[in-house]
Amino acid sequence: QVETLKAKLLEQAQEISRLRSEQGGTDAEKHRDLLAAENERLRQEMKALEGELRELQRQQQAPCRDCPHLQENARLQEQLSQLQQEAEEMRAKLVELDLEVQQKTNRLAEVELRLKDSLAERAEEEERLSRRLRDSQETIASLKSQPQQIKYIIKTVEVESAKAKQALCETQSRNQYLQEQVGMQKQVLKEMEQQLQSSQKTEAQLRAQIMMYEAELERAHGQMLEEMQAMEEEKNHAIEEAFSRAQVEMKAVHENLAGVRTNLLTLQPALRTLTHDYNSLKRQVRDFPLLLQETLRSARAEISQAIEEVHSTNRELLRKYRRELQLRKKCHNELVRLKGNIRVFGRVRPITKEDGEGPEAANAVTFDADDDAVLHLLHKGKQVSFELDKVFPPQASQEEVGATVHCWCEVGEAATFSSLSCLPQVFQEVQALVTSCIDGYNVCIFAYGQTGAGKTYTMEGTAANPGINQRALQLLFSEVRGKAADWDYTITVSAAEIYNEALRDLLGKEPQEKLEIKLCPDGSGQLYVPGLTEFRVQSVEDINKVFEFGHIKRVTECTNLNEHSSRSHALLIVTVRGLDRSTGLRTTGKLNLVDLAGSERVGRSGAEGSRLREAQHINKSLSALGDVIYALRSRQGHVPFRNSKLTYLLQDSLSGDSKTLMMVQVSPAEKNTSETLCSLKFAERVRSVELGPVSRKAELGSWPSQEHLELCPLSSQGDSPGSTAPPGRGHASPSPGQLSSRSASIRRKLQTSG
Ligand code: ADP
Ligand code: MG
């Protein structure tokens, strides 16, 4: 056991020495010193670098503030400051590490001291133990000699060795603890070495970075210098250029200045006058609103005064105009009365294809170039002349005919009968005609003549070239429209047919029904036809519809329209009823447009049956019409209205102030000359009435062409006006007595005829 203990001790001693060498406290210290020195050196280097950097910065800042490298520089500076900061950090770390190393070394010294102590203790112990061992060996030896004693001694040794064992254990445990401590120290040392290594590495990195930055700084500096130089050159160049340009410009400016100066000299007087003008204008402008207001006020006053004047003049004029209008109407009626209210016109149609060819279709009618009222007919080699109120040659247009028809109402101007030349007046007087119908007078227009002479053409016309009917109505409508401000007008239309002395309604539901003409039960002597359809019309379109309707009626009833129409009288009766809204005055005027039956002498050589009866009826009615017109025109006391249905129906439109136009149609063809002769004779008979002494006066008054011839008889009769005149149509307004006597006679006749 002692041997093993000794060996263990030796081992431990060896271990201790090894540990001491391993610890190498002095090595660590050396290393630390080295590091510190290195650190110091780096610090100095850094300082030097910083100084350099500052110098560089100063240089950079001074020469070029606007240098593009400033940015770069700033960036670099930033990096540098960053690096500096890093270095600072590193330095701090280093200091920390230094501190740690110091601590470690202190601890190490402590441990060493303690180790020395424990080693000394151990040596002491060893010595003590070896002494005791020697003592014990001696005692053993002595004991050996004394075996009993030895046994006892062994026993004591055994007891003592237990103590030694305990002490050994203690030292062993201590040894272990120390070993542990040494291990720990070793570890710490290793860590420190590692840290040192890493710090060295970072240091190397930092140094490399610093080198890099330095190089970069150098480069930047070089570049900067170069650029500065280039810029300097550029600047110099630019300055030179600018200088030269400025010189040139300066010269130009000088020149300009000289020009401007001269200009200024000349402008000064102008400026003076301008300022003067300006001032005066300013004054004017200042005064202008006042002036304007004043002018406006005066102008307004003047205008209103003028308006007032115009107004009053207008009123006066209107008053005068109304009076004149009244007067004119009165004169018009008086003149018409003096002239006679019946006119006979002739119209010659052109030669048509239906007339055929050869001598039969030759023209037998000629006209007087100077007198449009004369017509010559070549009949059986003899020329017969007729004088009518007006003759229309074949080339006369519908318009002309229509215009002249209206024109005949024209009173003031005899010249209006020369058709086209007086068209403007015609239209003026067209209004006069319609005015007379609108004013409440009755108008009759007849178309007389043989079949094919152009009656229907004159009255109705064609669609493209309408006749009197439509033109008169058109005018009527436009007139009514013109007077719509003061008057309310109702225009109604009836269409009737007289065939074989039977009156039939062409617009009614039962056209076959025969209508009767009756006397108004109110005792006014007016006639009316109960059951005759009346259509209210408001435009020409309405009229056209009515015409169409009537035509259809006629067509559906007759197998041969033309034949039928040539044997019947067609009447279109337009009634115009007016109401003057201001005065309440009512007027009723009638416009009768009659397309008469053919006037040809049928069956002279023995017609029979219906043909004979038709011919008789036509003959009768036409001759009755002739008689009536004759009686009216010759102002006879008795007018045979009742001799035919036609004259009876138109009684109120033929008598009184009524206006009648007989349009005698003739054919110019050679083959028709005998009929033409008859028609013209009829016309002349109607027109050239045997005038009685009194009616003659009126007649002559109406014909200026005859006036001078008949002046003496007229003046000789002037002493007793109206003394011997029979009551007739010559009187514009028959006295109540005359009216009542006539109606009384009508009533009497009606009574006798049942
Ligand atoms: P009526 O009615 O007298 O029997 P119409 O009016 O039917 O005669 O006329 C017979 C023919 O002559 C028709 O074809 C018509 O177009 C033509 N006619 C009549 N008058 C004229 C005229 N002034 N201009 C041209 N053609 C006419
Ligand atoms: Mg006809």
CSV table of N, CA, C and O in Angstrom, one decimal, residues 39 42-43 45-47 49-50 79-95 199 202-203 206-207 209-210:
chain,number,residue,atom,x,y,z
A,39,ASN,N,-2.2,46.3,-30.8
A,39,ASN,CA,-3.3,47.2,-30.7
A,39,ASN,C,-2.9,48.6,-30.7
A,39,ASN,O,-3.5,49.5,-31.5
A,42,LEU,N,-1.9,49.6,-34.2
A,42,LEU,CA,-3.1,49.8,-35.0
A,42,LEU,C,-3.8,51.1,-34.7
A,42,LEU,O,-4.2,51.9,-35.6
A,43,ARG,N,-3.8,51.4,-33.4
A,43,ARG,CA,-4.5,52.7,-33.0
A,43,ARG,C,-3.8,53.9,-33.6
A,43,ARG,O,-4.4,54.8,-34.2
A,45,GLU,N,-1.9,53.8,-36.2
A,45,GLU,CA,-2.1,53.8,-37.7
A,45,GLU,C,-3.5,54.5,-38.0
A,45,GLU,O,-3.6,55.3,-38.9
A,46,MET,N,-4.4,54.1,-37.2
A,46,MET,CA,-5.8,54.6,-37.4
A,46,MET,C,-5.8,56.1,-37.3
A,46,MET,O,-6.4,56.8,-38.1
A,47,LYS,N,-5.1,56.5,-36.3
A,47,LYS,CA,-5.1,58.0,-36.0
A,47,LYS,C,-4.5,58.7,-37.2
A,47,LYS,O,-5.0,59.7,-37.7
A,49,LEU,N,-4.3,57.6,-40.2
A,49,LEU,CA,-5.2,57.5,-41.3
A,49,LEU,C,-6.3,58.5,-41.2
A,49,LEU,O,-6.7,59.2,-42.2
A,50,GLU,N,-6.8,58.7,-40.0
A,50,GLU,CA,-7.9,59.7,-39.8
A,50,GLU,C,-7.4,61.0,-40.1
A,50,GLU,O,-8.1,61.8,-40.8
A,79,GLN,N,-18.8,55.5,-45.1
A,79,GLN,CA,-18.2,54.1,-44.9
A,79,GLN,C,-17.1,54.2,-43.9
A,79,GLN,O,-17.0,53.3,-43.0
A,80,LEU,N,-16.3,55.3,-44.1
A,80,LEU,CA,-15.2,55.4,-43.1
A,80,LEU,C,-15.7,55.6,-41.7
A,80,LEU,O,-15.1,54.9,-40.8
A,81,SER,N,-16.6,56.4,-41.6
A,81,SER,CA,-17.1,56.6,-40.2
A,81,SER,C,-17.7,55.3,-39.7
A,81,SER,O,-17.5,55.0,-38.5
A,82,GLN,N,-18.3,54.6,-40.6
A,82,GLN,CA,-18.8,53.3,-40.2
A,82,GLN,C,-17.7,52.4,-39.7
A,82,GLN,O,-17.8,51.8,-38.7
A,83,LEU,N,-16.6,52.4,-40.6
A,83,LEU,CA,-15.5,51.6,-40.2
A,83,LEU,C,-14.9,52.1,-38.9
A,83,LEU,O,-14.5,51.2,-38.1
A,84,GLN,N,-14.8,53.4,-38.8
A,84,GLN,CA,-14.3,53.9,-37.5
A,84,GLN,C,-15.1,53.4,-36.4
A,84,GLN,O,-14.5,53.0,-35.3
A,85,GLN,N,-16.4,53.5,-36.6
A,85,GLN,CA,-17.2,53.0,-35.5
A,85,GLN,C,-16.9,51.6,-35.2
A,85,GLN,O,-16.8,51.2,-34.0
A,86,GLU,N,-16.8,50.8,-36.3
A,86,GLU,CA,-16.5,49.4,-36.1
A,86,GLU,C,-15.2,49.2,-35.3
A,86,GLU,O,-15.1,48.4,-34.4
A,87,ALA,N,-14.2,50.0,-35.8
A,87,ALA,CA,-12.9,49.9,-35.2
A,87,ALA,C,-13.0,50.3,-33.7
A,87,ALA,O,-12.4,49.6,-32.8
A,88,GLU,N,-13.9,51.3,-33.5
A,88,GLU,CA,-14.1,51.7,-32.1
A,88,GLU,C,-14.7,50.6,-31.3
A,88,GLU,O,-14.2,50.3,-30.2
A,89,GLU,N,-15.6,49.9,-31.9
A,89,GLU,CA,-16.3,48.8,-31.3
A,89,GLU,C,-15.2,47.7,-30.9
A,89,GLU,O,-15.2,47.1,-29.9
A,90,MET,N,-14.4,47.5,-32.0
A,90,MET,CA,-13.3,46.5,-31.9
A,90,MET,C,-12.4,46.8,-30.7
A,90,MET,O,-12.0,46.0,-29.9
A,91,ARG,N,-12.1,48.2,-30.7
A,91,ARG,CA,-11.2,48.6,-29.7
A,91,ARG,C,-11.9,48.3,-28.3
A,91,ARG,O,-11.2,47.8,-27.4
A,92,ALA,N,-13.1,48.6,-28.2
A,92,ALA,CA,-13.8,48.4,-26.9
A,92,ALA,C,-13.7,46.9,-26.6
A,92,ALA,O,-13.5,46.6,-25.4
A,93,LYS,N,-14.0,46.1,-27.6
A,93,LYS,CA,-13.9,44.7,-27.4
A,93,LYS,C,-12.6,44.3,-26.9
A,93,LYS,O,-12.4,43.4,-26.0
A,94,LEU,N,-11.6,44.9,-27.6
A,94,LEU,CA,-10.2,44.5,-27.2
A,94,LEU,C,-9.9,44.9,-25.8
A,94,LEU,O,-9.3,44.1,-25.0
A,95,VAL,N,-10.4,46.1,-25.4
A,95,VAL,CA,-10.2,46.5,-24.0
A,95,VAL,C,-10.9,45.5,-23.1
A,95,VAL,O,-10.3,45.1,-22.1
A,199,SER,N,-10.4,37.9,-33.0
A,199,SER,CA,-10.2,39.4,-33.1
A,199,SER,C,-9.0,39.7,-34.0
A,199,SER,O,-9.1,40.7,-34.8
A,202,THR,N,-10.6,39.6,-37.5
A,202,THR,CA,-11.3,40.8,-37.8
A,202,THR,C,-10.4,41.9,-38.0
A,202,THR,O,-10.6,42.8,-38.9
A,203,GLU,N,-9.3,41.9,-37.3
A,203,GLU,CA,-8.4,43.0,-37.4
A,203,GLU,C,-7.8,43.0,-38.8
A,203,GLU,O,-7.7,44.0,-39.5
A,206,LEU,N,-10.3,44.2,-41.2
A,206,LEU,CA,-10.4,45.7,-41.1
A,206,LEU,C,-9.2,46.3,-41.8
A,206,LEU,O,-9.4,47.3,-42.5
A,207,ARG,N,-8.1,45.7,-41.6
A,207,ARG,CA,-6.9,46.3,-42.2
A,207,ARG,C,-7.1,46.3,-43.7
A,207,ARG,O,-6.8,47.2,-44.5
A,209,GLN,N,-9.8,46.1,-45.4
A,209,GLN,CA,-10.9,47.1,-45.8
A,209,GLN,C,-10.3,48.5,-45.8
A,209,GLN,O,-10.5,49.3,-46.8
A,210,ILE,N,-9.5,48.8,-44.8
A,210,ILE,CA,-8.9,50.1,-44.7
A,210,ILE,C,-8.0,50.4,-46.0
A,210,ILE,O,-8.1,51.4,-46.6
